[in-house]
Amino acid sequence: MLTVSLPTYHRITRASALYDIFVTAPFATPWTFALVYPQLSETNVWLGGAPLPAFGLVHVLITCLMGSLVMLWSFMRLGEPSLVLGHYDGIGRFMFSAWMAWALLQGGLPLVWLFLVPELLWGVAQWLPVTPAQVPERRQRASLTLVRAS
């Protein structure tokens, strides 16, 4: 079975974070989203789908909230990559992929393939096993001790 070294795994985690920053930045603010949405619609048409519907205020708000959260999560993984963050990110990618697959099954959104394929590939990459000798032992979490005030 294919395994990767811990430094390689950290590079994968950082690269996935950079990918997310690049792809998600246009979705992080209402102004950048307004610039990219027409291009997304044109791309969907070019791939054989229909033009994307107009977005209302609530749709833009939710899009920007999600974009902002993904950006924050990406900067966190970029600055301090780890097995734990990489695995959580892999789980998140599989979840996002499930919702994208659902959208594809509804029809009319071939554009989603451009997001689904990389999402799945990054998810698989972040679930590659790390060479066992390089996996750090989990630190014991500090336990809380209650003290009575005298």
CSV table of C-alpha atoms in Angstrom, one decimal:
chain,number,residue,atom,x,y,z
A,1,MET,CA,0.0,0.0,0.0
A,2,LEU,CA,1.2,3.5,-0.8
A,3,THR,CA,2.4,5.5,2.1
A,4,VAL,CA,3.9,9.0,2.3
A,5,SER,CA,6.4,10.5,4.7
A,6,LEU,CA,5.2,13.0,7.2
A,7,PRO,CA,7.0,16.0,5.4
A,8,THR,CA,5.3,14.9,2.2
A,9,TYR,CA,2.0,14.8,3.9
A,10,HIS,CA,2.5,18.3,5.3
A,11,ARG,CA,3.3,19.5,1.7
A,12,ILE,CA,0.1,17.9,0.5
A,13,THR,CA,-1.8,19.6,3.2
A,14,ARG,CA,-0.2,23.0,2.4
A,15,ALA,CA,-0.8,22.5,-1.4
A,16,SER,CA,-4.5,21.7,-0.8
A,17,ALA,CA,-4.7,24.9,1.4
A,18,LEU,CA,-3.2,27.0,-1.4
A,19,TYR,CA,-5.6,25.4,-3.9
A,20,ASP,CA,-8.5,26.3,-1.7
A,21,ILE,CA,-7.3,29.9,-1.3
A,22,PHE,CA,-7.0,30.3,-5.0
A,23,VAL,CA,-10.4,28.7,-5.8
A,24,THR,CA,-12.3,30.1,-2.9
A,25,ALA,CA,-11.1,33.7,-2.8
A,26,PRO,CA,-13.7,34.9,-5.4
A,27,PHE,CA,-16.4,33.5,-3.1
A,28,ALA,CA,-15.3,35.3,0.0
A,29,THR,CA,-16.8,38.8,-0.6
A,30,PRO,CA,-19.9,40.0,-2.3
A,31,TRP,CA,-17.8,42.2,-4.7
A,32,THR,CA,-15.5,39.4,-5.9
A,33,PHE,CA,-18.4,37.0,-6.1
A,34,ALA,CA,-20.3,39.5,-8.3
A,35,LEU,CA,-17.3,39.5,-10.7
A,36,VAL,CA,-16.9,35.7,-10.9
A,37,TYR,CA,-20.5,34.6,-11.0
A,38,PRO,CA,-21.1,35.7,-14.7
A,39,GLN,CA,-18.0,33.7,-15.7
A,40,LEU,CA,-19.3,30.6,-13.8
A,41,SER,CA,-22.6,30.9,-15.7
A,42,GLU,CA,-20.8,31.2,-19.0
A,43,THR,CA,-18.7,28.2,-18.2
A,44,ASN,CA,-21.7,26.2,-17.3
A,45,VAL,CA,-23.3,27.1,-20.7
A,46,TRP,CA,-20.1,26.3,-22.5
A,47,LEU,CA,-20.1,22.8,-20.9
A,48,GLY,CA,-23.6,22.2,-22.1
A,49,GLY,CA,-25.7,23.4,-19.1
A,50,ALA,CA,-28.1,26.3,-18.8
A,51,PRO,CA,-27.2,29.8,-17.6
A,52,LEU,CA,-27.0,29.9,-13.8
A,53,PRO,CA,-30.0,31.6,-12.1
A,54,ALA,CA,-29.7,35.1,-10.6
A,55,PHE,CA,-28.6,35.1,-7.0
A,56,GLY,CA,-30.6,36.9,-4.3
A,57,LEU,CA,-29.2,38.6,-1.2
A,58,VAL,CA,-29.5,35.5,0.9
A,59,HIS,CA,-27.7,33.3,-1.6
A,60,VAL,CA,-24.8,35.8,-1.9
A,61,LEU,CA,-24.7,36.0,1.9
A,62,ILE,CA,-24.4,32.2,2.4
A,63,THR,CA,-21.9,32.0,-0.4
A,64,CYS,CA,-19.7,34.7,1.1
A,65,LEU,CA,-20.0,33.1,4.6
A,66,MET,CA,-18.9,29.8,3.3
A,67,GLY,CA,-16.1,31.4,1.2
A,68,SER,CA,-14.9,33.2,4.3
A,69,LEU,CA,-14.9,30.1,6.4
A,70,VAL,CA,-13.0,28.1,3.8
A,71,MET,CA,-10.4,30.9,3.5
A,72,LEU,CA,-9.9,30.9,7.3
A,73,TRP,CA,-9.6,27.1,7.4
A,74,SER,CA,-7.2,27.2,4.4
A,75,PHE,CA,-4.9,29.8,6.1
A,76,MET,CA,-4.9,27.6,9.2
A,77,ARG,CA,-3.8,24.5,7.3
A,78,LEU,CA,-1.2,26.6,5.3
A,79,GLY,CA,0.4,28.0,8.5
A,80,GLU,CA,0.3,24.8,10.6
A,81,PRO,CA,-0.2,21.7,8.6
A,82,SER,CA,-0.7,18.5,10.6
A,83,LEU,CA,-2.1,15.0,10.2
A,84,VAL,CA,-5.1,15.9,12.3
A,85,LEU,CA,-6.0,19.0,10.2
A,86,GLY,CA,-5.3,17.1,7.0
A,87,HIS,CA,-7.6,14.3,7.9
A,88,TYR,CA,-10.3,16.7,9.0
A,89,ASP,CA,-9.9,18.5,5.7
A,90,GLY,CA,-10.1,15.1,3.8
A,91,ILE,CA,-13.4,14.4,5.6
A,92,GLY,CA,-14.7,17.8,4.7
A,93,ARG,CA,-13.7,17.3,1.1
A,94,PHE,CA,-15.6,14.0,1.0
A,95,MET,CA,-18.7,15.7,2.4
A,96,PHE,CA,-18.4,18.6,-0.1
A,97,SER,CA,-18.0,16.0,-2.9
A,98,ALA,CA,-21.2,14.3,-1.7
A,99,TRP,CA,-23.2,17.5,-2.0
A,100,MET,CA,-21.6,18.2,-5.4
A,101,ALA,CA,-22.5,14.7,-6.6
A,102,TRP,CA,-26.1,15.4,-5.4
A,103,ALA,CA,-26.2,18.6,-7.4
A,104,LEU,CA,-24.9,16.8,-10.5
A,105,LEU,CA,-27.7,14.2,-10.2
A,106,GLN,CA,-30.2,17.1,-10.2
A,107,GLY,CA,-29.0,17.9,-13.7
A,108,GLY,CA,-28.0,21.1,-15.6
A,109,LEU,CA,-24.8,21.8,-13.7
A,110,PRO,CA,-21.8,20.4,-15.6
A,111,LEU,CA,-19.8,23.2,-14.1
A,112,VAL,CA,-19.7,21.2,-10.8
A,113,TRP,CA,-17.4,18.6,-12.4
A,114,LEU,CA,-14.6,21.3,-12.4
A,115,PHE,CA,-14.9,21.5,-8.6
A,116,LEU,CA,-15.8,17.9,-7.8
A,117,VAL,CA,-12.8,16.1,-9.4
A,118,PRO,CA,-10.1,18.2,-7.6
A,119,GLU,CA,-12.1,18.0,-4.4
A,120,LEU,CA,-12.1,14.2,-4.5
A,121,LEU,CA,-8.4,14.0,-5.5
A,122,TRP,CA,-7.4,16.3,-2.6
A,123,GLY,CA,-9.6,14.2,-0.2
A,124,VAL,CA,-7.9,11.0,-1.3
A,125,ALA,CA,-4.4,12.6,-1.1
A,126,GLN,CA,-5.1,13.7,2.5
A,127,TRP,CA,-6.2,10.2,3.5
A,128,LEU,CA,-3.0,8.5,2.2
A,129,PRO,CA,-1.4,6.7,5.1
A,130,VAL,CA,1.8,8.2,6.6
A,131,THR,CA,4.8,6.0,7.1
A,132,PRO,CA,4.1,4.5,10.6
A,133,ALA,CA,7.5,5.3,12.0
A,134,GLN,CA,6.9,9.0,11.3
A,135,VAL,CA,3.5,9.3,12.9
A,136,PRO,CA,3.9,11.3,16.0
A,137,GLU,CA,2.2,9.9,19.1
A,138,ARG,CA,-0.8,11.8,20.2
A,139,ARG,CA,-0.1,14.0,23.2
A,140,GLN,CA,-2.2,13.6,26.2
A,141,ARG,CA,-4.6,16.5,26.6
A,142,ALA,CA,-4.3,18.4,29.8
A,143,SER,CA,-7.0,17.5,32.2
A,144,LEU,CA,-8.9,20.0,34.2
A,145,THR,CA,-8.6,19.9,37.9
A,146,LEU,CA,-11.3,21.6,40.0
A,147,VAL,CA,-9.9,23.3,43.0
A,148,ARG,CA,-12.0,24.6,45.9
A,149,ALA,CA,-11.4,28.1,47.0
A,150,SER,CA,-10.7,28.2,50.8
